[in-house]
Structure formats: C-alpha cells, structure tokens
mmCIF file of C-alpha atoms in Angstrom:
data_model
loop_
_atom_site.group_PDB
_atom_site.id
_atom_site.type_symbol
_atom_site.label_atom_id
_atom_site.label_comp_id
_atom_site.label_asym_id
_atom_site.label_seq_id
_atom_site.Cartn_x
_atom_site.Cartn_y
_atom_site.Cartn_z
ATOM 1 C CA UNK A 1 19.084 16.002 1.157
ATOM 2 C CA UNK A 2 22.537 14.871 0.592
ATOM 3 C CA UNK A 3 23.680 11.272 0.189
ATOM 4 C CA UNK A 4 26.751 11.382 -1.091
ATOM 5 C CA UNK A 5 28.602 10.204 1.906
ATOM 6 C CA UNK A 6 27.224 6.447 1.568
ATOM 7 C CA UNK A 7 29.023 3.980 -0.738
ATOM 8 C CA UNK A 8 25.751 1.631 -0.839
ATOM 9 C CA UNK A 9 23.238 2.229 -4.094
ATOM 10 C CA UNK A 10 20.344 4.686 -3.257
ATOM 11 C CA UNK A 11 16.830 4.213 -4.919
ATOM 12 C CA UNK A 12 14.132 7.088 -4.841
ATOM 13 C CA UNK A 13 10.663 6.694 -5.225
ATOM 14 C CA UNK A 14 9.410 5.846 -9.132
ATOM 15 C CA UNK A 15 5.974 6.934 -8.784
ATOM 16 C CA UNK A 16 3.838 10.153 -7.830
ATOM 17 C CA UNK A 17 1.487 9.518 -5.228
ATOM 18 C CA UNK A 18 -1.784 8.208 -6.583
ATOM 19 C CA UNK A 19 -4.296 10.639 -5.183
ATOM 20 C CA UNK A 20 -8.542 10.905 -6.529
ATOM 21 C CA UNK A 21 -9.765 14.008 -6.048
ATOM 22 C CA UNK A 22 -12.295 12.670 -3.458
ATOM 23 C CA UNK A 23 -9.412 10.483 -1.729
ATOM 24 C CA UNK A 24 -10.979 9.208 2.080
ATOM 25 C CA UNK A 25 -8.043 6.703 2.861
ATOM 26 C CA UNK A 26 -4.489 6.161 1.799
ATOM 27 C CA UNK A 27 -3.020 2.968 1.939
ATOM 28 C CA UNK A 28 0.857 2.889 2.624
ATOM 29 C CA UNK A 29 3.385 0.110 1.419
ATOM 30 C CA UNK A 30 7.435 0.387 2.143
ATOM 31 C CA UNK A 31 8.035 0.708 -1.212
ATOM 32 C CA UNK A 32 8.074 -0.874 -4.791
ATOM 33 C CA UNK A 33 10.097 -4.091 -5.856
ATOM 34 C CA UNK A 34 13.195 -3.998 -7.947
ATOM 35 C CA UNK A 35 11.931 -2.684 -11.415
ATOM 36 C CA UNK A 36 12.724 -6.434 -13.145
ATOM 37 C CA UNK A 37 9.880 -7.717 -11.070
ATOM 38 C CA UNK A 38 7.151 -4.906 -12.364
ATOM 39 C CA UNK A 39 4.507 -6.362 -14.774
ATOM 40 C CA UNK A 40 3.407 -2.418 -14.631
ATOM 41 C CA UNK A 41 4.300 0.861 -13.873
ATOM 42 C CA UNK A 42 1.776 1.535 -10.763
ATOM 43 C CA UNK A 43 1.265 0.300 -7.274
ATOM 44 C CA UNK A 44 2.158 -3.118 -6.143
ATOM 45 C CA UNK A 45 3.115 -4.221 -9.998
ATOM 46 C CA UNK A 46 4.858 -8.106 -8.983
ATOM 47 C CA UNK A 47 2.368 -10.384 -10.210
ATOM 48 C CA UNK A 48 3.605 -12.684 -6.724
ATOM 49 C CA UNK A 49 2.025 -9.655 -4.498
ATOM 50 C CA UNK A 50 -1.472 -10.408 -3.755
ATOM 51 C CA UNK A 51 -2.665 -6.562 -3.185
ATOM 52 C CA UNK A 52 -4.821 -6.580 -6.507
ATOM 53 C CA UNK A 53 -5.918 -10.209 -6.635
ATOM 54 C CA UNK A 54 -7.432 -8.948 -2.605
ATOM 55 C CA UNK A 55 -8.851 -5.654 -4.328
ATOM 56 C CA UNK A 56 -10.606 -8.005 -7.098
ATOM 57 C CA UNK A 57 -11.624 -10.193 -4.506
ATOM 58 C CA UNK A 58 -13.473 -7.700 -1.727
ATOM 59 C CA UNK A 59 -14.899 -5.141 -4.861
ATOM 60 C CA UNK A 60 -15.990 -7.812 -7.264
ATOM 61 C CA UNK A 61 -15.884 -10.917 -5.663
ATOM 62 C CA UNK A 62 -13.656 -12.738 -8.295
ATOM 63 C CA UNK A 63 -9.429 -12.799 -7.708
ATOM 64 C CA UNK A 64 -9.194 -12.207 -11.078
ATOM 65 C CA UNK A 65 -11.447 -9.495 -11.876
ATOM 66 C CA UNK A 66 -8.306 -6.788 -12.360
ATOM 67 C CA UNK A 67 -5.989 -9.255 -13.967
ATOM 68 C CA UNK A 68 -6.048 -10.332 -17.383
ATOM 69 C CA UNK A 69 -5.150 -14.643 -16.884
ATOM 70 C CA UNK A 70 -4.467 -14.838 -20.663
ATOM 71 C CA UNK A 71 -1.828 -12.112 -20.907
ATOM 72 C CA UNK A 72 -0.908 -11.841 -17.228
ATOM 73 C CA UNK A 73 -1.252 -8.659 -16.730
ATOM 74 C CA UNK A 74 -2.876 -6.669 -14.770
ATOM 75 C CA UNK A 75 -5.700 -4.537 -15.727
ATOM 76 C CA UNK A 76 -4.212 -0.841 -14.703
ATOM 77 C CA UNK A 77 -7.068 1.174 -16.317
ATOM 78 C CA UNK A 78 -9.766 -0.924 -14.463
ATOM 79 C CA UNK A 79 -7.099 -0.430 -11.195
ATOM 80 C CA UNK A 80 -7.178 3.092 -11.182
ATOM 81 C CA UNK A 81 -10.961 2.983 -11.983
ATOM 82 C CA UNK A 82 -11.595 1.666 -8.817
ATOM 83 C CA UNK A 83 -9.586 3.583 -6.626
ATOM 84 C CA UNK A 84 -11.106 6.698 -8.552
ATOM 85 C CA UNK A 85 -14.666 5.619 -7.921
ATOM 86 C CA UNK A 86 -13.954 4.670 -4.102
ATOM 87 C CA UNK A 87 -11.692 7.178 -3.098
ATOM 88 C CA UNK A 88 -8.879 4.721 -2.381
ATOM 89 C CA UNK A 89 -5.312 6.923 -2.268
ATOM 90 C CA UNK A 90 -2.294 5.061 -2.297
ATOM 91 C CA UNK A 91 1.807 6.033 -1.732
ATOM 92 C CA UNK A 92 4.398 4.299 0.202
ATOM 93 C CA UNK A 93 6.101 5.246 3.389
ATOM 94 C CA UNK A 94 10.024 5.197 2.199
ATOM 95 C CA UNK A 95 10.674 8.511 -0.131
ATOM 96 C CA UNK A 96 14.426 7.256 -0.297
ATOM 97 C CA UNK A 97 15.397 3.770 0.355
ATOM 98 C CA UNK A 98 18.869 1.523 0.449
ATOM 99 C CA UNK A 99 18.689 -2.204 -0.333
ATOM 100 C CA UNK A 100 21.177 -4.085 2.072
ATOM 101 C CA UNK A 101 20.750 -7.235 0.228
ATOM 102 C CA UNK A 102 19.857 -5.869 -2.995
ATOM 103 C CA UNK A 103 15.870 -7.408 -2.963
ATOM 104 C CA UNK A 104 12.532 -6.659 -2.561
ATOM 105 C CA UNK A 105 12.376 -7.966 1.697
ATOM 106 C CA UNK A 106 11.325 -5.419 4.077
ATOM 107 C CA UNK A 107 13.841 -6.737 6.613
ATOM 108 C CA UNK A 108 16.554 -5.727 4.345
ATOM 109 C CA UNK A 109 15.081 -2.251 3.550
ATOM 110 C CA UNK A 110 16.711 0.761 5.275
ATOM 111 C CA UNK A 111 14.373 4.097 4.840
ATOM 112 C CA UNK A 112 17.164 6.516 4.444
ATOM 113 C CA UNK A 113 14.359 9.839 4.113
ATOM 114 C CA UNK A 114 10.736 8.767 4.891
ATOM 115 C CA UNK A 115 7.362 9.909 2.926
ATOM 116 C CA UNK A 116 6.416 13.698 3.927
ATOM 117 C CA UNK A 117 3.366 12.448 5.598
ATOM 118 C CA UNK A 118 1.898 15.687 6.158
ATOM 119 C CA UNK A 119 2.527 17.565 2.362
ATOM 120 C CA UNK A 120 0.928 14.104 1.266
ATOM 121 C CA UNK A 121 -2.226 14.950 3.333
ATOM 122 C CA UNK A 122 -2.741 18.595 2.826
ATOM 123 C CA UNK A 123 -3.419 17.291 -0.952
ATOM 124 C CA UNK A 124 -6.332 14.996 0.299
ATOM 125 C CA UNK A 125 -8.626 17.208 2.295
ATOM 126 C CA UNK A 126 -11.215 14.496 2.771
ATOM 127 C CA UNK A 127 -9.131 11.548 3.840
ATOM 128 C CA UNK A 128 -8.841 11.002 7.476
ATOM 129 C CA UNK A 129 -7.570 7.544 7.547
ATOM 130 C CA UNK A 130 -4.385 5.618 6.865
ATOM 131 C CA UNK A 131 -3.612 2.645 6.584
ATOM 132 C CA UNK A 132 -0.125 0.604 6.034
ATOM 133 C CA UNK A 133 0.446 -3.039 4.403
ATOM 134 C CA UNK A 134 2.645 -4.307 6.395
ATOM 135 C CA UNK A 135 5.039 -4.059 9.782
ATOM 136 C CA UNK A 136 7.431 -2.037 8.372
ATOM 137 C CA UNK A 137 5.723 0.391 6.960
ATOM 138 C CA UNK A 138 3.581 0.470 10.620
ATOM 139 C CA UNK A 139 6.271 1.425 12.274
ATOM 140 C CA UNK A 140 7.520 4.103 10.133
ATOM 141 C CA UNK A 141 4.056 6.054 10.061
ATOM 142 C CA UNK A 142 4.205 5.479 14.017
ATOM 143 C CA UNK A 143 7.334 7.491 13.743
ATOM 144 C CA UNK A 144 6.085 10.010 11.475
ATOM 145 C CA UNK A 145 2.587 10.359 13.776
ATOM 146 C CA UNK A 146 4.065 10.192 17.372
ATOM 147 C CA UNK A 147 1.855 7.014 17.448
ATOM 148 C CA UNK A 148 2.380 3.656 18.757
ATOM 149 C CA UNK A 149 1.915 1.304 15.765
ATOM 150 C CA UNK A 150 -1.712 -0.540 16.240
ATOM 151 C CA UNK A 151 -1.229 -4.755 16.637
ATOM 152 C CA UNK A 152 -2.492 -6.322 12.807
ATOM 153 C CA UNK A 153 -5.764 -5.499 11.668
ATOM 154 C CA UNK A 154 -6.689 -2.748 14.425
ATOM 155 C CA UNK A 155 -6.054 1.169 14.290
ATOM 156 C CA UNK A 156 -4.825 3.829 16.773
ATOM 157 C CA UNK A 157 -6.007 7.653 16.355
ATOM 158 C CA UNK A 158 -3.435 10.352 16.481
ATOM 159 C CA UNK A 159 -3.047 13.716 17.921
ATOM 160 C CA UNK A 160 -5.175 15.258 15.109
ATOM 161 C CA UNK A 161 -7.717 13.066 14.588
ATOM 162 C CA UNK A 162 -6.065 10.656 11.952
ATOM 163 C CA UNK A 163 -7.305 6.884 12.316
ATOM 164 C CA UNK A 164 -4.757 4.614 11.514
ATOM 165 C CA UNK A 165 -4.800 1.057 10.857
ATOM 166 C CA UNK A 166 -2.373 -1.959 9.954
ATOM 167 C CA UNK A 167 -3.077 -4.263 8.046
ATOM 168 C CA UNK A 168 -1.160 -7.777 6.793
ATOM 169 C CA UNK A 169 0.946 -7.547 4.168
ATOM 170 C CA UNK A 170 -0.102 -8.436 0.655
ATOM 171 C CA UNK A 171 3.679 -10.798 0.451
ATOM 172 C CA UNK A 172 3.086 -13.930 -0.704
ATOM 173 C CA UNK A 173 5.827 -14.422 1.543
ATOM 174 C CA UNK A 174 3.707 -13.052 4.599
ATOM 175 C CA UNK A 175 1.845 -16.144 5.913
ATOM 176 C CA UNK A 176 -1.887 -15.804 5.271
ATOM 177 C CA UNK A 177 -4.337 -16.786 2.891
ATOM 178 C CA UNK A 178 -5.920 -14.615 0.129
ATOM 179 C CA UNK A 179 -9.339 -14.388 1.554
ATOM 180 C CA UNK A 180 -7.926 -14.112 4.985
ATOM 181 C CA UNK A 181 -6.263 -10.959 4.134
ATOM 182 C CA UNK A 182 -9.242 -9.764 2.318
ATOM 183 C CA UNK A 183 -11.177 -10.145 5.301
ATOM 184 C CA UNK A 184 -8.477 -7.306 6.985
ATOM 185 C CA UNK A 185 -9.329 -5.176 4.697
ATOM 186 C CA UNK A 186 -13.096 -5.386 3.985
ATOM 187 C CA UNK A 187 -13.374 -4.974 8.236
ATOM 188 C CA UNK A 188 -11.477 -1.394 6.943
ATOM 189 C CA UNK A 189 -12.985 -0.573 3.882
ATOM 190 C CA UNK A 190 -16.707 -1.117 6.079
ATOM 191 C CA UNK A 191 -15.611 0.999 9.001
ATOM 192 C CA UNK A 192 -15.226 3.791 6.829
ATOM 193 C CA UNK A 193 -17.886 3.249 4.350
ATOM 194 C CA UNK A 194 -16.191 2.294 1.444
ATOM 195 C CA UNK A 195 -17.933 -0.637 0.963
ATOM 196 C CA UNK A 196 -21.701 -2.037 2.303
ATOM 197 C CA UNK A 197 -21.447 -4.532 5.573
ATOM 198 C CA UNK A 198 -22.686 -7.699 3.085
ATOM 199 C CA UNK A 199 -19.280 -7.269 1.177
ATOM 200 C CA UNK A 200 -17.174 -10.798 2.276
#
C-alpha cells in the first residue's frame, strides 16, 4: 500500500507472527510499544505490561517464573517454550500503525492497514480460536470478522466457526489486578483445553 500522502511518522510491524506448528489459539494485541521501552525483541517486551508475569502465574503458579528478578529480564527461551508446548500463537491486530501522540496508548493508536486475519490463519490449521488483549484490538478483529466484538471476558463465534474472545488488557494502566486478569484467561485457556480445570 501507499502512504506517502500522510505527513505523520508510520511504524510497521517489527515481528513475524509467532506461530507453533500445533498452534490452537492466537492471542491478538494492537501492537508493540515504542522500541525504547523493549527489554526484548518478542511479544509484549515492557517489563510494566503484565502479559508474562499472567502467563507465569496461570502455567506455573509463580509471577515470576518467566522473568529473571536479578537481571530483569525476561526469560524469552522459557517464553517461547511454553507457547511451543501449549500451542499458544500470538500476532497483533495493527500491520501498519500511526502514533498521534507519539506513545504506547491505544487511544492514540490509528491502524492505518490492519493484520491479514485470514493469510494469518491458513498458516495455523488447528487453531480455531482468537482471542484479543484488549478493546482496541476487539474491535478491530470485529471488523475484520463481520462480528460484533464480545463484552470482556466472553466470546462470539463467527460465520465460519471461529470462537472469539476478549479479554482485559495486560496495561498496567488497565485497571485490574494481576490475578484478576489471570483468572480471564485461565476461564479461556480451560474452555479450550489448554490447561486442566484445577489451574487458578
């Protein structure tokens, strides 16, 4: 596509789409932070975002169990571990974005060309859920689905079969606690059999 017509900074995508070969759900952010906030080059890299500290929390029980509290730094070998061993795909819904105040806020996040949903999912033949973290993102896969977006922590099913669910955001700035959000999740991850019903 061609952009050259705006006069406002234009940021694509830094990362591949993170996709094990026996991938059952992929979970959609808006996309990534500015790149002085990354304490890695993956998925949800601001130390501030509690995605991973929730992942640690709901797989292993401990916060900390994919962050290293000495070096602070997260653990991205033991990260993509996981999401290897429980089929966990992850990609964000904004392919091409435009910062209107030049941070990280979803508010101030224009999606100027969206994720191609459906190229994404012809590469995961086994995943038949979707989930987003967040409003924004909601809404844009509601777009991209001819779906109304579900209310927080429930799914809708689309044309074609695909269940999709939103969930709370992992912001610190979103207003809920750690094991709060973790219970969002877990209610996912159980409905589709990642993990066992005595999980949280």
């Amino acid at each position: 596509m061609d952009y050259s017509d705006s006069t406002s900074p234009l940021e694509r995508h830094p990362w591949p789409p993170f996709i094990p070969e026996n991938a059952k759900i992929l979970i959609m952010g808006t996309f990534p932070p500015g790149s002085h906030r990354w304490s890695m080059d993956f998925y949800y890299p601001n130390r501030t975002n509690d995605f991973w500290f929730m992942m640690g929390l709901i797989f292993a029980g401990d916060r900390f169990a994919l962050y290293d509290k000495e070096t602070k730094l997260f653990n991205l070998d033991a990260i993509k571990s996981l999401l290897t061993e429980k089929g966990i795909a992850l990609n964000d819904t904004g392919l091409v974005i435009r910062r209107l105040k030049g941070n990280a806020s979803d508010k101030f996040l224009e999606i100027v060309e969206p994720v191609h949903l459906s190229e994404l999912l012809d590469k995961m033949p086994l995943c038949r859920t979707l989930a987003t973290t967040g409003e924004k993102a909601a809404g844009v896969i509601a777009s991209l689905t001819d779906t109304d977006a579900p209310k927080m922590g429930e799914m809708v099913t689309s044309a074609d079969g695909l269940e999709i669910w939103r969930m709370p955001s992992t912001s610190r700035a979103y207003p809920l606690a750690l094991d709060k959000k973790a219970e969002f999740y877990a209610k996912m991850f159980r409905h589709i059999g990642i993990i066992r019903q005595n999980n949280l």
